[in-house]
Amino acid sequence: MEAVIDIAVEWVFVCKTDDVPQNGGGCVKVGDEQIALYNFSRRGEWYATQNLCPHKQQMVLSRGMIGSTGDTCEPKVACPFHKKTFSLLSGECLTGEEYQLKTYPVKVEGDRVYVGIE
Amino acid sequence: MNMSQQDLKTVVVVGNGMVGYKFCEKLLAKTSAFNIVVFGEEPRHAYDRVHLSEYFNGKSADDLSMSHLGWYSENNIALHLGDTITEINRSEKVIHSLKGVSQPYDYLVLATGSSAFVPDIPGVEKDGVFVYRTIEDLDLIQNYAKAARKGAVLGGGLLGLEAAKALIDLGLEETHVIEFAPRLMPRQIDSAGSAMLQAKLETLDLKVHMNKSTSSILGDSNIKGLQFNDDTSLEVDMLVISAGIRPRDELAKLAGLETGTRGGIVVNQKMQTSDDSIFAIGECALYDGMIYGLVAPGYEMAEVVAAHLCAGERTFNGYDMSTKLKLIGVDVASFGDPFVTEPDSRSIVFEDSHKGVYKRINISNDGKYLLGGVLIGDADAYNILLQTVNNNILLPPNPEDLILGARGGEASAGAGVVTLPDEALICSCEAVSKGDICGAVTDLNVTTVEGMKKCNKAGTGCGGCVPLVKDLIHETLKANGTYIKNVVCEHFDYSRQELFDLMKLNKIKTYDAALDHFGKGDGCELCKPTVASILASLWNDVIVKQHTIQDSNDRYLANIQKGGTYSVVPRIPGGEITPDKLIVIGQVAKKYNLYTKITGGQRIDLFGAHLSELPDIWSELIDAGFESGHAYGKALRTVKSCVGSTWCRFGLHDSVSFAIEIEERYRGIRAPHKIKGGVSGCVRECAEAQSKDFGIIATEKGWNLYVAGNGGSKPQHAQLLATDIDKETCVKYLDRFLMFYINTADSLTRTATWLNKMEGGLSYLKNVVINDSLGINAQLEAEMQGLVDSYHCEWKEAVENPDLRKQFAHFVNAPKEKDPLVAFDTMREQVKAKEW
Ligand code: SRM
Ligand SMILES: Cc1cc2nc3c(=O)[nH]c(=O)nc-3n(C[C@H](O)[C@H](O)[C@H](O)COP(=O)(O)OP(=O)(O)OC[C@H]3O[C@@H](n4cnc5c(N)ncnc54)[C@H](O)[C@@H]3O)c2cc1C
Ligand code: SF4
Ligand code: FES
């Protein structure tokens, strides 16, 4: 695995842009960590969160549907199991529970995708 | 000013039943100026006695509890459970309990309820004889029933029938109801209604004995049977006595308060007893010569006392005893005066003995007002009829429409609520009026029943008014100019049907195009699968080409399970399978370590496949001649068959071949919700076709076609669409029916719900499908044929296309690796998902 050093975070190369489906997610393995990576191509944005859904501890968020909500078009992902939704920006649960997802910065250079690990 | 506890006046409540509890709640809502002390003889917090029988259907004592744990302490109520008050010292204003507690009071509220009346029949003390009033009674009954085969209930009133239902549910082989009077529920319904109810109950395996007076209970220490006055007897192993209630007035009597000759503590309009600092409310109170054995009047009494203690003016003026119940699955309702007859009124009676429906309404002689009535078998109109009586609403010119339902009950009820006056009491349990509900909609923006429950508790009691509450919310929104439409979600301001038409007209083929043309924002988990389903119904393209808009199961063409593995369900049309194919399924399951189970849909489910294994598993199955079973899709699932005329001695036609033909015709077709079918070879109906979205049953002359049945949480029988038709006609009607459903239903609406909501109901549907009243049948048939012709096995497409196949990986940067966190347990020599 290559690493490009930036400020505070270590940018880890995780996959090529076309490994993650458009407007969808995929799971990448970084060491022992599972990270859900979202290719929000409709907005030209990339996001990353933990892959584990905090509701029932399931490694599935990368398989959830993404979309947006509200006037600010907050980007979000819905867990495939019970459709709890989480903000891709803050990791906060948007369906009223106290869950919090870990989020990661993402950087794309050419067709290479990097995730920032602290 | 902050008063200390000592300065507060003390209200002591005797009895922690439904009404005693409600009194505390109502008093607290008005003031905190009292010390409240409650004594309850039962060992637990007040619980919902009305829904007591649900204890046998899995509700726990906690579920039935009226309050959450800690409610009493949060509200500073001193609660003494399991302690009976034995004496009231009126001159000292203090009461004494069995456990030795002495409690002074300023005001005393007796809410001691009633006990089951046990007639003085020799032998009532034997083991196996019970009453039906408390959770403890139910525990005893449940225990004893384990070893019993035959049971009886003494008393055919409301509570007796409820107890009989419980015995049936407990699995007794035979349940009898013994009624002394010549009819059932003598207080509520007339003899014709009773006869209909009896007939209906007997088809449900309840044995009803009328005009029977029991002279003794047979047996040694345990009950063995009942001896009747007419020299007949009945063998039973257990008996539940439900011969009426006796108000618990013993404490009041002892204290010298005035009581009725037949029981009950005499109260005035303010619920005061003959001692004006002592009140009685609920089933122990005798008002104007009457005991009110229902919860709603008890709550009203509680309100009167609470108001009085806060210097309010409210009085009790009697109470409407109308009731609506579901007894053993049969609707029974009586309202207003169910019994008035000529010459004081005219009655209109509707009777359908085939369906077990009896309706009677009593109308004033001038035809202007509704006085009361009885509904058996179908009580949908109850709420609106009750409102019509209570509010003296002028009747329409053809009052029979009220019970015949000009266009089905729902539509007329919806319109009817508009004419109610604002004071009309909608929720009688919580005393919420029409004005309260409409006000909440207009001023507080409450738009759902759930919201209304939170806002003013409407519908939280017996729940009977919920349909009316819903209609009122709807009508008020409409009146306020809010156009209510079932829009798909925040991104599409259209109903599913509108979006369907728009996408068809504009030949929209992708989700992004739909969003760009007709939506806003970036979509979500509601509109994506809806649009995906519409696209599939319109163009039938390979769905995984747009896999990220599919619901999770459709995205991976498999159902996701606990732990994140998937299940594999190959199609087994009509449930018919060769030994060779069975062997292949066994081999595949073994190779990939999958759990196998025969499903409720006559096929085999293989559970526990890793995402990355799905294409390999399917390759092997496809090579052996299997195809996708669409168990993951809102699509045709199975067409269940019975063995039919090829083997069965009763079979009229070959139901298996027909089921296979139909399943193959409609396989893979996507719809607003899943669709299931069944074909039975004769009326014995072994394929359970009448519980399916469409069901076909062989007759001497051809086939009967039923539509819009449903299993699931709200089961409903399918309705007869056409009789004695040949196969071709059957397929033609099915094409039209299914395509009409696909074109017009809301997302995630099964055919049954779709038809229930359709104005005009079955007759409208018949007109469309059979008489082509909309002139769209040629188009519907062509659309269906288009879907049939473009069928493909989507798993075959997925495994043969490397790009699609690549999507089935847990790690995009390590496609061969499985999720290391997936774990299984074992059970009966197979794997099972780990608990979460
Ligand atoms: C496997 C099976 C149970 C079994 O072991 O027998 C099953 C399993 C599931 N059923 Fe079912 N149903 C199965 C037969 C039924 C039946 C019986 C039948 O088809 O004759 C019914 C009642 C009949 C009906 O549909 O009207 C049934 C009524 C439901 C419902 C309620 C639908 C409703 O209209 O109320 C759901 C929930 C839903 O679809 O929203 C449901 C949903 C589910 C889901 C998909 C829940 C989910 O989303 O995970 C289950 C998937 C399990 C899995 O992981 O594969 N299942 N389910 C049966 C598969 C049949 C098949 O071969 O395809
Ligand atoms: C199976 C069943 C089904 C029913 N179905 C319906 C229905 O569908 N609709 C409807 O409206 N009504 C129904 N009812 C009637 C309804 O439950 C009663 O009207 C309601 O419970 C009356 O409330 P209450 O508080 O007056 O009496 P209860 O709920 O009986 O409460 C009285 C409490 O006081 C206690 N108590 C008595 N004496 C003393 C004492 N000296 N010291 C301390 N505590 C004492 C008792 O132990 C009891 O816990 C049903 C009743 C039963 C049993
Ligand atoms: S009944 Fe419930 S638990 Fe059983 S398979 Fe169906 S959805 Fe799952
Ligand atoms: S496991 Fe994610 S919502 Fe339940």
Short mmCIF file of C-alpha atoms in Angstrom, two decimals, chain B residues 238-521:
data_model
loop_
_atom_site.label_atom_id
_atom_site.label_comp_id
_atom_site.label_asym_id
_atom_site.label_seq_id
_atom_site.Cartn_x
_atom_site.Cartn_y
_atom_site.Cartn_z
CA MET B 238 -62.91 -26.97 32.62
CA LEU B 239 -65.41 -24.16 33.03
CA VAL B 240 -65.09 -20.39 32.92
CA ILE B 241 -67.93 -18.59 34.64
CA SER B 242 -68.91 -15.34 33.02
CA ALA B 243 -72.42 -14.76 34.23
CA GLY B 244 -72.13 -11.04 34.86
CA ILE B 245 -70.37 -8.67 37.20
CA ARG B 246 -70.92 -7.71 40.84
CA PRO B 247 -69.85 -4.22 41.85
CA ARG B 248 -67.35 -4.28 44.74
CA ASP B 249 -69.33 -2.30 47.27
CA GLU B 250 -68.48 -4.31 50.42
CA LEU B 251 -66.14 -1.66 51.77
CA ALA B 252 -68.71 1.10 51.20
CA LYS B 253 -71.48 -0.96 52.77
CA LEU B 254 -69.39 -1.60 55.86
CA ALA B 255 -68.81 2.13 56.19
CA GLY B 256 -72.53 2.79 56.05
CA LEU B 257 -72.55 4.45 52.62
CA GLU B 258 -75.74 4.06 50.63
CA THR B 259 -75.65 1.12 48.22
CA GLY B 260 -78.17 -0.29 45.76
CA THR B 261 -80.29 -3.32 46.55
CA ARG B 262 -78.62 -5.21 43.69
CA GLY B 263 -75.19 -3.83 44.48
CA GLY B 264 -73.28 -0.68 43.63
CA ILE B 265 -72.32 2.44 45.55
CA VAL B 266 -74.98 5.10 45.05
CA VAL B 267 -73.58 8.36 43.61
CA ASN B 268 -74.97 11.68 42.45
CA GLN B 269 -74.09 13.65 39.31
CA LYS B 270 -70.80 14.69 40.88
CA MET B 271 -70.00 11.06 41.70
CA GLN B 272 -70.36 11.82 45.39
CA THR B 273 -71.57 9.03 47.63
CA SER B 274 -73.85 9.68 50.58
CA ASP B 275 -70.73 11.08 52.29
CA ASP B 276 -69.74 14.14 50.30
CA SER B 277 -65.99 13.72 50.78
CA ILE B 278 -66.17 10.19 49.40
CA PHE B 279 -66.58 9.56 45.68
CA ALA B 280 -67.16 6.36 43.73
CA ILE B 281 -66.21 5.93 40.08
CA GLY B 282 -66.02 3.11 37.54
CA GLU B 283 -67.75 -0.21 37.76
CA CYS B 284 -68.49 0.06 41.48
CA ALA B 285 -70.59 3.21 41.08
CA LEU B 286 -74.37 3.09 40.78
CA TYR B 287 -75.67 6.14 38.95
CA ASP B 288 -79.38 6.56 38.37
CA GLY B 289 -79.97 2.85 39.02
CA MET B 290 -77.34 1.77 36.56
CA ILE B 291 -73.88 0.14 36.70
CA TYR B 292 -71.78 1.05 33.70
CA GLY B 293 -69.74 -2.03 32.81
CA LEU B 294 -67.60 -0.34 30.18
CA VAL B 295 -64.44 1.64 30.45
CA ALA B 296 -65.43 4.85 28.64
CA PRO B 297 -68.15 5.88 31.12
CA GLY B 298 -65.71 5.07 33.93
CA TYR B 299 -63.22 7.50 32.43
CA GLU B 300 -65.90 10.14 32.19
CA MET B 301 -66.67 9.61 35.89
CA ALA B 302 -62.97 10.03 36.67
CA GLU B 303 -62.99 13.28 34.74
CA VAL B 304 -66.00 14.52 36.70
CA VAL B 305 -64.31 13.91 40.06
CA ALA B 306 -60.99 15.37 38.96
CA ALA B 307 -62.78 18.47 37.72
CA HIS B 308 -64.78 18.73 40.93
CA LEU B 309 -61.64 18.59 43.10
CA CYS B 310 -60.28 21.47 41.04
CA ALA B 311 -63.49 23.41 41.60
CA GLY B 312 -64.79 22.60 38.14
CA GLU B 313 -68.42 22.26 37.21
CA ARG B 314 -68.57 19.04 35.23
CA THR B 315 -71.36 16.54 35.93
CA PHE B 316 -72.09 13.00 34.90
CA ASN B 317 -75.31 12.61 32.94
CA GLY B 318 -75.40 8.95 32.07
CA TYR B 319 -73.48 7.50 29.24
CA ASP B 320 -73.99 5.99 25.88
CA MET B 321 -73.52 2.21 26.09
CA SER B 322 -72.80 1.67 22.42
CA THR B 323 -70.13 -0.92 21.78
CA LYS B 324 -68.21 -2.36 18.92
CA LEU B 325 -66.21 -5.51 19.38
CA LYS B 326 -64.55 -8.19 17.43
CA LEU B 327 -65.69 -11.42 19.04
CA ILE B 328 -63.89 -14.51 17.85
CA GLY B 329 -63.23 -12.71 14.61
CA VAL B 330 -66.83 -11.57 14.11
CA ASP B 331 -67.68 -7.87 14.22
CA VAL B 332 -70.49 -7.11 16.65
CA ALA B 333 -71.76 -3.63 17.32
CA SER B 334 -74.77 -2.07 18.92
CA PHE B 335 -75.43 1.63 19.24
CA GLY B 336 -78.03 4.06 20.44
CA ASP B 337 -81.21 2.18 21.24
CA PRO B 338 -80.79 -1.15 19.50
CA PHE B 339 -84.18 -2.48 20.57
CA VAL B 340 -86.85 0.15 19.81
CA THR B 341 -89.52 -1.22 17.51
CA GLU B 342 -92.82 -0.24 15.99
CA PRO B 343 -94.87 1.76 16.73
CA ASP B 344 -92.10 3.96 18.17
CA SER B 345 -89.84 3.65 15.18
CA ARG B 346 -89.29 1.98 11.84
CA SER B 347 -86.48 -0.48 11.29
CA ILE B 348 -84.50 -1.28 8.19
CA VAL B 349 -82.92 -4.70 8.20
CA PHE B 350 -80.29 -6.10 5.90
CA GLU B 351 -79.43 -9.76 6.13
CA ASP B 352 -76.97 -11.92 4.18
CA SER B 353 -76.88 -15.32 5.78
CA HIS B 354 -74.29 -16.56 3.31
CA LYS B 355 -71.75 -14.00 4.49
CA GLY B 356 -73.08 -13.93 8.03
CA VAL B 357 -73.95 -10.25 7.93
CA TYR B 358 -76.92 -8.75 9.77
CA LYS B 359 -77.58 -5.04 10.06
CA ARG B 360 -80.51 -3.27 11.58
CA ILE B 361 -81.09 0.44 11.96
CA ASN B 362 -83.96 2.00 13.84
CA ILE B 363 -85.26 5.25 12.44
CA SER B 364 -87.66 7.79 13.87
CA ASN B 365 -91.15 7.58 12.42
CA ASP B 366 -90.70 10.78 10.47
CA GLY B 367 -87.62 9.24 8.83
CA LYS B 368 -85.42 12.10 9.98
CA TYR B 369 -83.29 10.65 12.75
CA LEU B 370 -81.38 7.51 13.49
CA LEU B 371 -82.24 6.04 16.89
CA GLY B 372 -79.94 3.06 17.12
CA GLY B 373 -79.15 -0.31 15.67
CA VAL B 374 -77.23 -3.55 15.56
CA LEU B 375 -74.44 -4.66 13.23
CA ILE B 376 -73.20 -8.23 13.05
CA GLY B 377 -70.52 -9.54 10.72
CA ASP B 378 -69.61 -6.16 9.23
CA ALA B 379 -69.40 -3.16 11.51
CA ASP B 380 -67.42 -0.80 9.30
CA ALA B 381 -70.22 1.74 9.45
CA TYR B 382 -70.35 1.72 13.27
CA ASN B 383 -68.46 4.92 13.95
CA ILE B 384 -70.39 7.06 11.57
CA LEU B 385 -73.75 5.56 12.60
CA LEU B 386 -72.97 6.18 16.24
CA GLN B 387 -72.08 9.76 15.48
CA THR B 388 -75.28 10.14 13.50
CA VAL B 389 -77.31 9.02 16.52
CA ASN B 390 -75.40 10.98 19.14
CA ASN B 391 -75.46 14.24 17.22
CA ASN B 392 -79.00 14.01 15.89
CA ILE B 393 -77.80 14.35 12.36
CA LEU B 394 -80.54 14.48 9.75
CA LEU B 395 -80.71 11.30 7.72
CA PRO B 396 -80.27 11.27 3.94
CA PRO B 397 -83.36 10.56 1.80
CA ASN B 398 -82.37 6.90 1.43
CA PRO B 399 -81.28 5.90 4.91
CA GLU B 400 -80.74 2.30 3.75
CA ASP B 401 -77.57 3.53 2.06
CA LEU B 402 -76.16 3.85 5.56
CA ILE B 403 -76.00 0.09 5.94
CA LEU B 404 -75.87 -1.01 2.34
CA GLY B 405 -72.96 1.31 1.65
CA ALA B 406 -73.70 3.04 -1.64
CA ARG B 407 -70.08 2.73 -2.71
CA GLY B 408 -68.42 0.77 0.06
CA GLY B 409 -68.25 1.87 3.68
CA GLU B 410 -65.01 3.79 3.60
CA ALA B 411 -65.96 6.34 1.00
CA SER B 412 -69.23 7.21 2.67
CA ALA B 413 -67.65 7.38 6.11
CA GLY B 414 -65.05 9.79 4.82
CA ALA B 415 -67.71 12.16 3.56
CA GLY B 416 -69.92 11.64 6.63
CA VAL B 417 -67.48 13.08 9.15
CA VAL B 418 -67.77 16.49 7.56
CA THR B 419 -71.39 16.80 8.67
CA LEU B 420 -70.62 16.14 12.34
CA PRO B 421 -70.86 19.08 14.73
CA ASP B 422 -67.68 20.24 16.44
CA GLU B 423 -68.80 18.91 19.83
CA ALA B 424 -69.22 15.38 18.46
CA LEU B 425 -67.31 13.07 20.74
CA ILE B 426 -64.97 11.10 18.50
CA CYS B 427 -62.77 9.30 21.03
CA SER B 428 -65.02 8.47 23.94
CA CYS B 429 -62.26 6.77 25.96
CA GLU B 430 -60.25 9.99 26.13
CA ALA B 431 -63.12 12.42 25.57
CA VAL B 432 -61.69 14.02 22.44
CA SER B 433 -64.18 15.89 20.26
CA LYS B 434 -64.21 16.53 16.56
CA GLY B 435 -63.32 20.15 17.30
CA ASP B 436 -60.23 19.06 19.26
CA ILE B 437 -59.04 16.91 16.39
CA CYS B 438 -59.68 19.41 13.61
CA GLY B 439 -58.12 22.12 15.76
CA ALA B 440 -54.97 20.06 16.21
CA VAL B 441 -54.74 19.68 12.44
CA THR B 442 -55.30 23.34 11.67
CA ASP B 443 -53.47 25.02 14.54
CA LEU B 444 -50.80 22.52 15.52
CA ASN B 445 -50.19 21.03 12.11
CA VAL B 446 -50.82 17.47 13.26
CA THR B 447 -51.25 15.39 10.12
CA THR B 448 -51.00 11.76 11.21
CA VAL B 449 -52.88 9.47 13.56
CA GLU B 450 -49.65 8.85 15.46
CA GLY B 451 -49.21 12.59 15.90
CA MET B 452 -52.79 12.93 17.07
CA LYS B 453 -52.28 10.21 19.69
CA LYS B 454 -49.34 12.15 21.08
CA CYS B 455 -51.16 15.46 20.88
CA ASN B 456 -54.46 14.70 22.62
CA LYS B 457 -54.55 10.93 23.18
CA ALA B 458 -57.34 10.39 20.64
CA GLY B 459 -57.36 6.74 19.65
CA THR B 460 -55.12 5.52 22.46
CA GLY B 461 -57.90 3.79 24.42
CA CYS B 462 -59.86 1.03 22.76
CA GLY B 463 -58.70 2.22 19.33
CA GLY B 464 -62.17 1.99 17.83
CA CYS B 465 -62.20 5.60 16.67
CA VAL B 466 -58.92 5.46 14.74
CA PRO B 467 -60.62 5.22 11.32
CA LEU B 468 -62.70 8.29 12.15
CA VAL B 469 -59.67 10.19 13.38
CA LYS B 470 -57.93 9.36 10.13
CA ASP B 471 -60.88 10.56 8.07
CA LEU B 472 -61.09 13.77 10.08
CA ILE B 473 -57.42 14.57 9.60
CA HIS B 474 -57.79 13.91 5.91
CA GLU B 475 -60.93 15.96 5.48
CA THR B 476 -59.58 18.87 7.52
CA LEU B 477 -56.40 18.99 5.49
CA LYS B 478 -58.50 18.96 2.36
CA ALA B 479 -60.76 21.70 3.67
CA ASN B 480 -57.69 23.78 4.54
CA GLY B 481 -56.65 23.55 0.95
CA THR B 482 -53.79 21.18 1.58
CA TYR B 483 -53.87 18.88 -1.38
CA ILE B 484 -53.02 15.51 0.05
CA LYS B 485 -51.48 13.14 -2.29
CA ASN B 486 -49.33 10.15 -1.61
CA VAL B 487 -46.21 11.67 -3.06
CA VAL B 488 -43.27 9.36 -3.47
CA CYS B 489 -40.89 11.33 -1.23
CA GLU B 490 -39.32 14.76 -0.78
CA HIS B 491 -37.63 14.45 -4.18
CA PHE B 492 -40.67 13.70 -6.33
CA ASP B 493 -43.86 15.66 -5.97
CA TYR B 494 -45.88 12.96 -7.69
CA SER B 495 -47.77 9.87 -6.66
CA ARG B 496 -46.39 6.59 -7.93
CA GLN B 497 -49.14 6.38 -10.51
CA GLU B 498 -48.42 9.87 -11.83
CA LEU B 499 -44.73 9.17 -12.01
CA PHE B 500 -45.44 5.89 -13.76
CA ASP B 501 -47.48 7.65 -16.44
CA LEU B 502 -44.93 10.43 -16.86
CA MET B 503 -42.06 8.00 -17.26
CA LYS B 504 -44.04 5.91 -19.71
CA LEU B 505 -45.07 8.91 -21.80
CA ASN B 506 -41.59 10.40 -21.83
CA LYS B 507 -39.87 7.07 -22.34
CA ILE B 508 -37.63 7.58 -19.33
CA LYS B 509 -35.17 4.71 -19.01
CA THR B 510 -32.86 5.67 -16.15
CA TYR B 511 -33.22 6.92 -12.63
CA ASP B 512 -31.05 9.96 -13.28
CA ALA B 513 -33.23 10.98 -16.19
CA ALA B 514 -36.34 10.64 -14.03
CA LEU B 515 -34.76 12.77 -11.30
CA ASP B 516 -33.60 15.42 -13.77
CA HIS B 517 -36.99 15.67 -15.49
CA PHE B 518 -39.43 15.26 -12.66
CA GLY B 519 -37.57 15.48 -9.37
CA LYS B 520 -35.18 17.54 -7.33
CA GLY B 521 -32.22 16.94 -5.03
#
